[in-house]
Amino acid sequence: MAAPRPQTPAVAAANTLVENRSGVRSMEASSIADTLLRAPVPVRRAALKTLDAVDLTHVLAEVERETGSLYGLWADTPSGFIEDVLGESIWSKQREIVDAVPKHTRVMVPAGFGVGKTYIAGRLCAWAGATNPVGTMLVSTTATRFRQVRNQLWPHIRKTISRAGLPGFCDEVQWKMPDQWNNDVRVAYGFTAQAHDEASMQGIHGNPKLVIIVDEAGGIARSIGAGTNNLLTGDARMLAIGNPPTDDPRSWFEVMCEEGDDPDEPGTVTIPIATLDSPAITGERVPYCLDCPPAVARHSLAIHLPAQDWVDRTIREYGEDHPYVIAKVHAKFPKGGGGKVIPTTWVEDAKDNEDPTGPGWVRLCDLGLDGEKATHTVKRGAWVRLGVDVVEHRHHSSGMANDNQVKVAKKILEEVKAAERLAKALGSTAKVHVKIDKNGLGHGAVGMLEVWGQNGRHHSEVFGVMVSESPDRDDPGAPMRPYRKRDEMWLATRQLLQPDPATGTGRLRLRVDREAAIQLTTPNLGNNAGGYAVVESKKQMQARGMKSPDRAEAILLAIYEPNPRRRGIIA
């Protein structure tokens, strides 16, 4: 086990004071403290490095007497607190962001992928809580969903406070410190507000000072975002940081970022931090990483940041004009929602949806099936549609592996039998439905599987699907009417993935690989002359350099259920 990292001189001196409050205050320490508090930040930080441990202890005692906090010297320099007190390394853009918070009411940060946005939010919370007298500052942290607050932001906060030896203690989403009477006072906490529930933003501002940290700000509902304006009165500040949303034109985050670019709104500033700003790409000289445990070999901070290879791969996979690239590489807001059939965030949310637990739910790996290692849960008795309920990518192949219909049919038969074993283990009474695109080799494979079913080689129901046919279902009053069956399948999956305004989540959990997820978000959505919704064709996609979405359309087939009347079944 690695030894704990030594505390910084500032924290060690502060802890000495906590353990022994009877230290003698000298006139010299008082004078030094007063001079440092008035000095410009660079001069102050340079002077602090010249003090030995004993002198620093006495100076911090005087600082606490004058400011009410052991760390009052860093109240106007979050970056200095992160480096001097926490003993961690940050780079230029991160430094610019945190140091803007004391100077502006609102700091809006549209961020690219992997640039340390949640890291910075966590360290800012530690700064605000530690540099102010107990009971005078409240740090309120929020995000789109509570699990983001609990599982992403607060682990950073707990780690920072514990490792640096800051006062107080943290539970799952709360930081408390003892006041002068030894009462535990809440310094920071995490919460999430339901969309459209403006009342949830009331009652937060009960302290002289307030810092609101909005992580994953791109997903914050307009009503909730607008509610923060009622809180930003007096000595209140807000940091809102997150990826620009790819599917929400004129979101609260986008509007506020535009306000930050307006010179007539000096209280709001926007500081974009694109993936292309990463020191691993720009070559910016950065310090050694001080966040990793001491046992880890010394290395540059840039190792933890995205490199050009990630950017090149992302652009190659999605295309330069894809909303994902615009948002996550360039930290810009896609205009018009990107015009995609299925927005990227819907797929990401479906992949992140937590598995239900409790009576009636079972992990696939616990069913006793040979070779089954999947850990997601499925409801007992659920229909098996080679992926219904949880859509999971099982197999893909191309080229010589699919050079004739017999090979294709045999591979499908293997998966059919596996699906039947799964259905039996779940206690499902419904037949497995197998839906196959009848174009090309699929036509012959359908015929062979139907014959094998009649001969007892499997007991599933096989459907051949012609995606070029007219849709099974057409509602003249629907806002999007599909032109062909392929359009119908894409729109049906879109509807299942679309977040419910009440819960913020769609109705699917996706367990698919990276390429399948990308393909689901690749096709554009348009309309033909008759006003029908039309999904971009494979030929059109290939013309702009994108791959055929074969894996995505296999997922659509798993979800799609042919019209019962067309199957010869009475509904």
Coordinates of C-alpha atoms in Angstrom, one line a residue:
M1 CA 0.0 0.0 0.0
A2 CA 1.4 3.4 -1.0
A3 CA 2.2 5.8 1.8
P4 CA -0.2 8.8 2.1
R5 CA 1.1 11.9 0.3
P6 CA 2.8 14.4 2.7
Q7 CA 0.6 17.5 3.5
T8 CA 1.6 20.8 2.0
P9 CA 3.3 23.3 4.3
A10 CA 0.1 25.4 4.5
V11 CA -2.0 22.4 5.6
A12 CA 0.6 21.1 8.0
A13 CA 0.8 24.6 9.7
A14 CA -2.9 24.8 9.9
N15 CA -3.2 21.4 11.5
T16 CA -0.5 22.4 14.0
L17 CA -2.7 25.3 15.0
V18 CA -5.8 23.1 15.3
E19 CA -3.9 20.8 17.7
N20 CA -2.3 23.6 19.7
R21 CA -4.3 26.8 19.9
S22 CA -2.1 28.2 22.6
G23 CA 0.7 29.3 20.3
V24 CA 2.1 32.8 21.1
R25 CA 1.2 35.5 18.6
S26 CA 4.0 37.8 17.9
M27 CA 3.9 41.4 16.6
E28 CA 6.1 40.3 13.7
A29 CA 3.7 37.5 12.6
S30 CA 0.8 40.0 12.8
S31 CA 2.7 42.5 10.7
I32 CA 3.6 39.8 8.1
A33 CA 0.0 38.6 8.0
D34 CA -1.4 42.1 7.5
T35 CA 1.2 42.8 4.7
L36 CA 0.5 39.5 2.9
L37 CA -3.3 40.1 3.0
R38 CA -2.8 43.4 1.3
A39 CA -0.2 42.3 -1.2
P40 CA -0.9 41.3 -4.8
V41 CA -1.4 37.6 -5.3
P42 CA 1.9 36.9 -7.1
V43 CA 3.9 38.7 -4.4
R44 CA 2.0 37.1 -1.6
R45 CA 2.5 33.6 -2.9
A46 CA 6.2 34.2 -3.5
A47 CA 6.6 35.5 0.0
L48 CA 4.9 32.5 1.6
K49 CA 7.4 30.2 0.1
T50 CA 10.2 32.0 2.0
L51 CA 8.6 31.2 5.4
D52 CA 9.7 28.2 7.4
A53 CA 7.2 25.9 9.2
V54 CA 7.3 27.8 12.5
D55 CA 6.9 31.2 10.9
L56 CA 4.1 30.0 8.7
T57 CA 2.2 28.6 11.6
H58 CA 2.3 31.9 13.4
V59 CA 1.4 33.8 10.3
L60 CA -1.6 31.6 9.6
A61 CA -2.7 32.1 13.2
E62 CA -2.8 35.9 12.6
V63 CA -4.5 35.3 9.2
E64 CA -7.3 33.3 11.0
R65 CA -7.7 36.1 13.6
E66 CA -8.1 38.7 10.9
T67 CA -10.2 36.8 8.3
G68 CA -11.8 34.0 10.3
S69 CA -10.2 31.3 8.3
L70 CA -6.9 29.5 8.4
Y71 CA -6.7 29.7 4.7
G72 CA -7.8 33.4 4.3
L73 CA -4.7 34.2 2.4
W74 CA -6.0 32.3 -0.6
A75 CA -9.6 33.7 -0.5
D76 CA -9.0 35.7 -3.7
T77 CA -6.8 33.1 -5.6
P78 CA -8.5 29.7 -6.2
S79 CA -5.6 28.6 -8.4
G80 CA -3.1 29.5 -5.6
F81 CA -5.2 27.5 -3.1
I82 CA -5.2 24.4 -5.4
E83 CA -1.4 24.6 -5.9
D84 CA -0.2 25.9 -2.5
V85 CA -2.7 24.3 -0.1
L86 CA -4.0 21.2 -2.0
G87 CA -0.6 20.6 -3.5
E88 CA -2.0 19.8 -6.9
S89 CA -1.2 20.9 -10.5
I90 CA -3.4 22.7 -12.9
W91 CA -2.8 24.1 -16.4
S92 CA -3.5 27.5 -18.0
K93 CA -7.2 27.2 -19.0
Q94 CA -8.1 25.6 -15.6
R95 CA -6.3 28.4 -13.8
E96 CA -8.1 31.0 -15.9
I97 CA -11.5 29.4 -15.1
V98 CA -11.1 29.1 -11.3
D99 CA -9.6 32.6 -10.9
A100 CA -12.5 34.1 -12.7
V101 CA -15.0 33.0 -10.0
P102 CA -14.0 35.6 -7.4
K103 CA -14.2 38.4 -10.0
H104 CA -17.6 37.6 -11.8
T105 CA -21.1 36.7 -10.7
R106 CA -21.4 34.0 -13.4
V107 CA -18.6 32.0 -15.0
M108 CA -19.9 29.9 -17.9
V109 CA -17.6 27.2 -19.2
P110 CA -18.5 25.2 -22.3
A111 CA -16.1 22.3 -22.2
G112 CA -14.8 19.7 -24.6
F113 CA -14.1 16.1 -23.7
G114 CA -11.5 15.1 -21.1
V115 CA -10.3 18.5 -20.1
G116 CA -10.8 18.1 -16.3
K117 CA -14.1 20.0 -15.9
T118 CA -15.4 17.9 -12.9
Y119 CA -11.9 17.9 -11.4
I120 CA -11.9 21.7 -11.4
A121 CA -15.4 21.9 -10.0
G122 CA -14.4 19.7 -7.1
R123 CA -11.4 21.8 -6.3
L124 CA -13.3 25.0 -6.5
C125 CA -15.7 23.6 -3.9
A126 CA -12.8 22.9 -1.5
W127 CA -11.5 26.5 -2.1
A128 CA -14.8 28.2 -1.3
G129 CA -15.5 26.1 1.7
A130 CA -12.0 26.3 3.3
T131 CA -11.1 30.0 2.7
N132 CA -14.2 31.5 4.4
P133 CA -15.2 31.5 8.1
V134 CA -17.5 28.6 9.1
G135 CA -21.1 29.6 8.7
T136 CA -20.5 32.4 6.3
M137 CA -20.2 30.4 3.1
L138 CA -22.4 27.8 1.6
V139 CA -21.4 25.8 -1.5
S140 CA -24.3 24.3 -3.4
T141 CA -23.5 21.8 -6.1
T142 CA -25.9 20.4 -8.7
A143 CA -26.1 18.6 -12.0
T144 CA -28.7 17.2 -14.4
R145 CA -29.1 14.0 -12.3
F146 CA -28.4 13.1 -8.8
R147 CA -26.2 10.2 -9.7
Q148 CA -23.9 12.7 -11.5
V149 CA -23.7 14.7 -8.4
R150 CA -23.1 11.6 -6.2
N151 CA -20.9 9.5 -8.5
Q152 CA -18.9 12.1 -10.5
L153 CA -18.5 15.4 -8.6
W154 CA -18.6 14.4 -5.0
P155 CA -15.9 11.7 -5.1
H156 CA -13.6 14.5 -6.3
I157 CA -14.7 16.7 -3.3
R158 CA -14.3 13.9 -0.7
K159 CA -10.9 12.9 -2.1
T160 CA -9.7 16.5 -2.0
I161 CA -10.8 17.3 1.5
S162 CA -9.6 14.0 3.0
R163 CA -6.2 13.9 1.2
A164 CA -5.3 17.6 1.9
G165 CA -6.4 17.3 5.5
L166 CA -8.9 20.2 5.3
P167 CA -11.1 20.7 8.4
G168 CA -14.4 18.9 8.8
F169 CA -15.7 15.7 7.4
C170 CA -17.6 14.6 4.3
D171 CA -20.4 12.1 3.8
E172 CA -21.8 11.0 0.4
V173 CA -22.8 14.5 -0.7
Q174 CA -22.2 16.8 2.3
W175 CA -19.3 18.6 3.9
K176 CA -19.5 19.8 7.5
M177 CA -17.1 21.8 9.7
P178 CA -17.1 22.5 13.4
D179 CA -17.8 26.2 14.3
Q180 CA -16.3 28.0 17.3
W181 CA -18.8 26.3 19.6
N182 CA -18.0 22.9 18.1
N183 CA -21.3 22.6 16.3
D184 CA -21.2 20.9 12.9
V185 CA -22.1 23.4 10.3
R186 CA -22.9 22.5 6.7
V187 CA -20.3 24.0 4.3
A188 CA -21.2 22.3 1.1
Y189 CA -23.8 19.9 -0.2
G190 CA -25.0 18.3 -3.4
F191 CA -28.5 18.1 -4.8
T192 CA -30.4 17.9 -8.0
A193 CA -33.6 19.7 -9.0
Q194 CA -36.4 18.0 -11.0
A195 CA -37.0 19.7 -14.3
H196 CA -39.7 22.4 -14.1
D197 CA -39.7 22.3 -10.3
E198 CA -38.6 25.8 -9.7
A199 CA -39.4 25.5 -6.0
S200 CA -36.5 23.2 -5.5
M201 CA -34.1 26.1 -6.1
Q202 CA -35.6 28.1 -3.2
G203 CA -34.2 28.4 0.3
I204 CA -30.6 27.9 -0.7
H205 CA -29.3 31.4 0.0
G206 CA -29.2 31.4 3.8
N207 CA -25.5 32.4 4.3
P208 CA -23.8 35.7 3.7
K209 CA -21.8 34.1 0.8
L210 CA -22.9 31.5 -1.7
V211 CA -21.1 29.6 -4.5
I212 CA -23.3 27.5 -6.9
I213 CA -21.4 24.9 -8.9
V214 CA -23.4 23.5 -11.8
D215 CA -21.7 20.4 -13.2
E216 CA -22.9 18.9 -16.5
A217 CA -24.5 22.3 -17.1
G218 CA -25.5 21.4 -20.7
G219 CA -28.4 19.3 -19.4
I220 CA -29.9 21.8 -16.9
A221 CA -33.5 22.6 -17.7
R222 CA -34.4 26.2 -18.6
S223 CA -36.6 26.7 -15.6
I224 CA -34.0 25.4 -13.2
G225 CA -31.2 27.4 -14.8
A226 CA -33.4 30.5 -14.7
G227 CA -34.0 29.8 -11.0
T228 CA -30.3 30.3 -10.2
N229 CA -30.7 34.0 -11.1
N230 CA -32.9 34.5 -8.0
L231 CA -30.0 33.2 -5.9
L232 CA -27.2 35.3 -7.3
T233 CA -27.7 38.3 -5.1
G234 CA -25.3 39.9 -2.8
D235 CA -22.0 38.0 -2.5
A236 CA -23.0 35.1 -4.6
R237 CA -21.1 33.4 -7.4
M238 CA -21.8 30.6 -9.9
L239 CA -19.6 28.3 -12.0
A240 CA -21.6 26.5 -14.7
I241 CA -19.4 24.0 -16.6
G242 CA -20.3 21.2 -19.0
N243 CA -20.3 19.9 -22.6
P244 CA -22.5 21.9 -24.9
P245 CA -25.7 19.9 -25.5
T246 CA -26.0 18.4 -29.0
D247 CA -29.8 18.2 -29.1
D248 CA -31.2 21.2 -27.3
P249 CA -31.1 24.4 -29.4
R250 CA -31.2 27.6 -27.3
S251 CA -30.7 25.7 -24.0
W252 CA -30.2 27.7 -20.8
F253 CA -26.5 26.9 -20.9
E254 CA -26.2 28.2 -24.5
V255 CA -28.1 31.4 -23.7
M256 CA -26.0 32.1 -20.7
C257 CA -22.7 31.4 -22.6
E258 CA -23.9 34.0 -25.2
E259 CA -24.5 36.4 -22.3
G260 CA -21.0 35.9 -21.2
D261 CA -19.7 37.0 -24.6
D262 CA -21.7 40.2 -24.4
P263 CA -19.6 43.2 -23.2
D264 CA -22.7 44.8 -21.8
E265 CA -23.0 42.0 -19.3
P266 CA -19.9 42.4 -17.2
G267 CA -21.2 40.1 -14.4
T268 CA -21.1 37.1 -16.7
V269 CA -18.0 35.7 -18.4
T270 CA -17.7 32.8 -20.8
I271 CA -14.4 30.8 -20.9
P272 CA -14.6 28.0 -23.4
I273 CA -12.1 25.1 -22.9
A274 CA -12.0 22.9 -26.0
T275 CA -10.3 19.6 -26.3
L276 CA -8.0 21.2 -28.7
D277 CA -6.7 23.4 -25.8
S278 CA -5.3 20.3 -24.1
P279 CA -1.6 20.7 -23.4
A280 CA -1.1 17.3 -24.9
I281 CA -2.1 18.9 -28.2
T282 CA -0.9 22.5 -27.9
G283 CA 2.5 21.5 -26.4
E284 CA 2.0 23.9 -23.4
R285 CA 4.5 23.2 -20.7
V286 CA 2.7 22.0 -17.7
P287 CA 3.9 20.9 -14.2
Y288 CA 4.2 17.3 -13.1
C289 CA 1.0 15.6 -12.0
L290 CA 0.5 15.8 -8.2
D291 CA -2.9 14.2 -8.1
C292 CA -1.8 10.6 -8.5
P293 CA -0.6 8.5 -5.5
P294 CA 3.1 8.7 -4.6
A295 CA 3.7 5.1 -5.8
V296 CA 3.0 6.2 -9.4
A297 CA 6.1 7.1 -11.4
R298 CA 6.6 10.9 -11.9
H299 CA 4.8 12.0 -15.0
S300 CA 3.5 15.1 -16.8
L301 CA 0.0 16.4 -16.1
A302 CA -0.5 16.3 -19.9
I303 CA -0.7 12.5 -19.8
H304 CA -4.2 12.7 -18.3
L305 CA -5.5 15.0 -21.0
P306 CA -6.7 14.2 -24.6
A307 CA -4.1 14.0 -27.3
Q308 CA -4.4 14.6 -31.0
D309 CA -4.9 10.9 -31.7
W310 CA -8.3 11.1 -29.8
V311 CA -9.4 14.1 -31.8
D312 CA -8.4 12.6 -35.1
R313 CA -10.2 9.3 -34.3
T314 CA -13.3 11.1 -33.1
I315 CA -13.6 13.2 -36.3
R316 CA -12.9 10.1 -38.4
E317 CA -15.7 8.2 -36.7
Y318 CA -18.3 10.9 -36.5
G319 CA -17.5 13.3 -39.3
E320 CA -16.3 16.9 -39.0
D321 CA -19.8 18.3 -39.0
H322 CA -21.4 15.9 -36.5
P323 CA -22.8 17.7 -33.4
Y324 CA -20.7 15.4 -31.2
V325 CA -17.5 16.7 -32.7
I326 CA -18.8 20.3 -32.6
A327 CA -19.6 20.0 -28.9
K328 CA -17.0 17.6 -27.5
V329 CA -14.0 18.6 -29.6
H330 CA -14.6 22.3 -30.2
A331 CA -16.7 23.1 -27.1
K332 CA -19.2 24.9 -29.3
F333 CA -23.0 24.7 -29.5
P334 CA -24.4 22.8 -32.6
K335 CA -26.9 25.0 -34.3
G336 CA -30.4 23.6 -34.8
G337 CA -29.8 20.5 -32.7
G338 CA -27.7 18.9 -35.5
G339 CA -30.6 17.5 -37.5
K340 CA -29.9 14.0 -36.4
V341 CA -32.5 11.2 -36.2
I342 CA -31.2 10.3 -32.7
P343 CA -29.2 12.9 -30.8
T344 CA -26.0 11.8 -29.3
T345 CA -27.0 12.6 -25.7
W346 CA -30.0 10.3 -25.9
V347 CA -27.8 7.4 -26.8
E348 CA -25.3 8.3 -24.1
D349 CA -28.1 8.6 -21.5
A350 CA -29.5 5.2 -22.5
K351 CA -26.0 3.6 -22.1
D352 CA -25.7 5.3 -18.7
N353 CA -29.2 4.3 -17.5
E354 CA -28.8 2.3 -14.3
D355 CA -30.0 -1.3 -14.1
P356 CA -33.1 -1.9 -12.1
T357 CA -32.7 -4.1 -9.1
G358 CA -34.9 -5.8 -6.6
P359 CA -37.5 -8.6 -6.8
G360 CA -38.0 -9.9 -10.3
W361 CA -34.7 -8.6 -11.7
V362 CA -31.7 -10.8 -12.3
R363 CA -28.3 -10.4 -13.8
L364 CA -27.7 -12.4 -17.0
C365 CA -24.5 -13.8 -15.6
D366 CA -26.4 -15.2 -12.6
L367 CA -28.8 -17.3 -14.8
G368 CA -26.3 -20.3 -15.1
L369 CA -25.9 -20.0 -18.9
D370 CA -22.6 -21.2 -20.3
G371 CA -20.4 -18.4 -21.4
E372 CA -22.8 -15.6 -20.3
K373 CA -20.8 -12.9 -18.6
A374 CA -23.1 -9.9 -19.0
T375 CA -23.8 -8.2 -15.7
H376 CA -26.8 -6.0 -16.6
T377 CA -30.2 -7.0 -15.2
V378 CA -33.2 -8.4 -17.0
K379 CA -36.8 -8.8 -15.7
R380 CA -37.8 -12.4 -15.2
G381 CA -40.4 -13.5 -17.7
A382 CA -39.4 -10.8 -20.2
W383 CA -39.8 -11.3 -23.9
V384 CA -36.5 -12.1 -25.7
R385 CA -36.2 -10.4 -29.0
L386 CA -32.4 -11.0 -29.3
G387 CA -32.1 -7.8 -27.3
V388 CA -35.6 -6.5 -26.2
D389 CA -35.7 -4.9 -22.7
V390 CA -31.9 -4.5 -22.7
V391 CA -30.5 -4.1 -26.2
E392 CA -27.1 -5.8 -26.2
H393 CA -24.7 -6.1 -29.2
R394 CA -24.1 -9.9 -29.5
H395 CA -22.2 -10.5 -32.8
H396 CA -21.0 -8.8 -35.9
S397 CA -19.2 -10.0 -39.0
S398 CA -18.6 -9.0 -42.6
G399 CA -16.7 -10.0 -45.8
M400 CA -15.8 -13.7 -46.2
A401 CA -17.6 -14.6 -43.0
N402 CA -20.9 -13.7 -44.8
D403 CA -20.1 -14.8 -48.3
N404 CA -23.1 -17.1 -48.6
Q405 CA -26.6 -17.5 -47.1
V406 CA -25.8 -20.8 -45.4
K407 CA -23.0 -19.3 -43.3
V408 CA -25.2 -16.4 -42.4
A409 CA -28.2 -18.6 -41.5
K410 CA -26.0 -20.9 -39.3
K411 CA -24.6 -18.0 -37.4
I412 CA -28.1 -16.6 -36.8
L413 CA -29.2 -20.1 -35.7
E414 CA -26.5 -20.1 -33.0
E415 CA -27.8 -16.8 -31.7
V416 CA -31.4 -18.0 -31.9
K417 CA -30.6 -21.0 -29.8
A418 CA -28.8 -18.8 -27.3
A419 CA -31.8 -16.5 -27.1
E420 CA -34.1 -19.5 -26.5
R421 CA -31.9 -20.7 -23.6
L422 CA -32.1 -17.2 -22.2
A423 CA -35.9 -17.1 -22.5
K424 CA -36.1 -20.4 -20.7
A425 CA -33.8 -19.3 -17.9
L426 CA -35.9 -16.1 -17.5
G427 CA -39.1 -18.1 -17.4
S428 CA -40.5 -16.4 -20.5
T429 CA -43.6 -18.0 -22.0
A430 CA -43.4 -16.0 -25.3
K431 CA -41.6 -17.2 -28.3
V432 CA -38.4 -15.5 -29.3
H433 CA -38.9 -13.2 -32.2
V434 CA -36.1 -13.1 -34.8
K435 CA -36.3 -10.2 -37.3
I436 CA -34.0 -10.3 -40.3
D437 CA -33.4 -7.7 -43.1
K438 CA -34.5 -9.6 -46.2
N439 CA -32.3 -7.6 -48.6
G440 CA -29.4 -9.6 -50.1
L441 CA -28.3 -12.7 -48.3
G442 CA -30.9 -12.1 -45.6
H443 CA -33.6 -13.3 -48.0
G444 CA -32.2 -16.8 -48.3
A445 CA -31.3 -16.9 -44.6
V446 CA -35.0 -16.2 -43.7
G447 CA -36.1 -19.1 -45.8
M448 CA -33.6 -21.5 -44.3
L449 CA -34.4 -20.5 -40.8
E450 CA -38.2 -20.9 -41.5
V451 CA -37.5 -24.5 -42.8
W452 CA -35.3 -25.3 -39.8
G453 CA -38.0 -24.1 -37.5
Q454 CA -40.5 -26.4 -39.2
N455 CA -38.0 -29.3 -38.7
G456 CA -37.7 -28.5 -35.0
R457 CA -34.1 -27.2 -35.1
H458 CA -35.4 -24.1 -33.2
H459 CA -38.7 -22.9 -31.8
S460 CA -38.6 -19.2 -32.5
E461 CA -40.7 -17.0 -34.8
V462 CA -38.8 -15.7 -37.8
F463 CA -39.8 -12.5 -39.6
G464 CA -38.3 -11.2 -42.8
V465 CA -38.3 -7.4 -42.9
M466 CA -38.2 -5.4 -46.2
V467 CA -37.0 -2.0 -45.1
S468 CA -38.0 -0.5 -48.5
E469 CA -41.7 -1.3 -48.0
S470 CA -44.3 1.1 -46.8
P471 CA -44.5 1.5 -43.0
D472 CA -46.7 -0.8 -40.9
R473 CA -48.1 2.0 -38.9
D474 CA -48.9 5.5 -40.2
D475 CA -50.7 8.1 -38.1
P476 CA -51.8 11.1 -40.3
G477 CA -51.8 13.3 -37.2
A478 CA -48.3 12.4 -36.1
P479 CA -45.6 15.2 -36.2
M480 CA -43.3 12.8 -37.9
R481 CA -44.8 10.4 -40.5
P482 CA -42.3 7.8 -41.8
Y483 CA -42.1 7.4 -45.6
R484 CA -40.7 3.9 -45.7
K485 CA -40.3 1.0 -43.1
R486 CA -36.7 1.9 -42.6
D487 CA -37.8 5.4 -41.6
E488 CA -40.4 3.9 -39.3
M489 CA -37.8 1.8 -37.5
W490 CA -35.5 4.7 -37.0
L491 CA -38.3 7.0 -35.7
A492 CA -39.6 4.2 -33.4
T493 CA -36.2 3.8 -31.8
R494 CA -35.9 7.6 -31.6
Q495 CA -39.2 7.7 -29.6
L496 CA -38.0 5.0 -27.2
L497 CA -34.7 6.9 -26.6
Q498 CA -36.3 10.3 -26.2
P499 CA -36.1 11.5 -22.6
D500 CA -39.4 11.8 -20.7
P501 CA -39.7 15.4 -19.4
A502 CA -40.9 14.1 -16.1
T503 CA -37.9 11.7 -15.5
G504 CA -35.2 13.0 -17.8
T505 CA -34.6 9.5 -19.2
G506 CA -35.8 7.4 -22.1
R507 CA -37.4 4.0 -22.0
L508 CA -34.4 2.0 -23.2
R509 CA -31.2 0.8 -21.6
L510 CA -28.5 0.2 -24.2
R511 CA -25.7 -2.2 -23.8
V512 CA -23.9 -1.7 -27.1
D513 CA -20.3 -1.2 -28.2
R514 CA -18.8 2.2 -29.2
E515 CA -19.2 1.7 -32.9
A516 CA -22.9 0.8 -32.6
A517 CA -23.5 3.8 -30.4
I518 CA -21.8 6.1 -33.0
Q519 CA -23.8 4.6 -35.9
L520 CA -27.1 5.3 -34.0
T521 CA -26.3 9.0 -33.9
T522 CA -24.9 9.3 -37.5
P523 CA -27.9 9.6 -39.9
N524 CA -29.5 12.9 -40.6
L525 CA -33.2 13.5 -40.5
G526 CA -35.0 15.3 -43.3
N527 CA -38.4 15.5 -45.1
N528 CA -39.4 14.7 -48.7
A529 CA -41.7 16.8 -50.9
G530 CA -44.8 15.1 -49.4
G531 CA -43.8 16.2 -45.9
Y532 CA -42.9 12.7 -44.7
A533 CA -39.9 12.1 -42.4
V534 CA -37.0 10.6 -44.3
V535 CA -33.8 9.1 -42.7
E536 CA -30.6 9.8 -44.6
S537 CA -29.8 6.8 -46.9
K538 CA -26.7 4.7 -46.7
K539 CA -25.6 6.0 -50.0
Q540 CA -25.9 9.6 -48.8
M541 CA -24.0 8.7 -45.7
Q542 CA -21.2 7.1 -47.6
A543 CA -21.0 10.1 -49.9
R544 CA -20.0 12.3 -46.9
G545 CA -17.4 9.7 -45.7
M546 CA -19.5 7.8 -43.1
K547 CA -19.8 4.1 -42.7
S548 CA -23.0 2.2 -43.4
P549 CA -24.9 2.0 -40.0
D550 CA -25.3 -1.8 -40.2
R551 CA -24.8 -2.4 -36.4
A552 CA -27.3 0.4 -35.6
E553 CA -29.9 -1.1 -38.0
A554 CA -29.4 -4.5 -36.4
I555 CA -30.4 -2.8 -33.1
L556 CA -33.5 -1.3 -34.8
L557 CA -34.5 -4.7 -36.0
A558 CA -34.2 -6.2 -32.4
I559 CA -36.5 -3.5 -31.1
Y560 CA -38.9 -3.4 -34.1
E561 CA -42.1 -5.6 -33.9
P562 CA -43.9 -6.2 -37.2
N563 CA -47.6 -5.3 -37.4
P564 CA -49.6 -8.2 -36.0
R565 CA -52.1 -8.1 -38.8
R566 CA -49.3 -8.3 -41.4
R567 CA -48.0 -11.3 -39.6
G568 CA -51.3 -13.1 -39.9
I569 CA -52.0 -12.7 -36.1
I570 CA -55.1 -11.1 -34.7
A571 CA -54.0 -8.3 -32.4

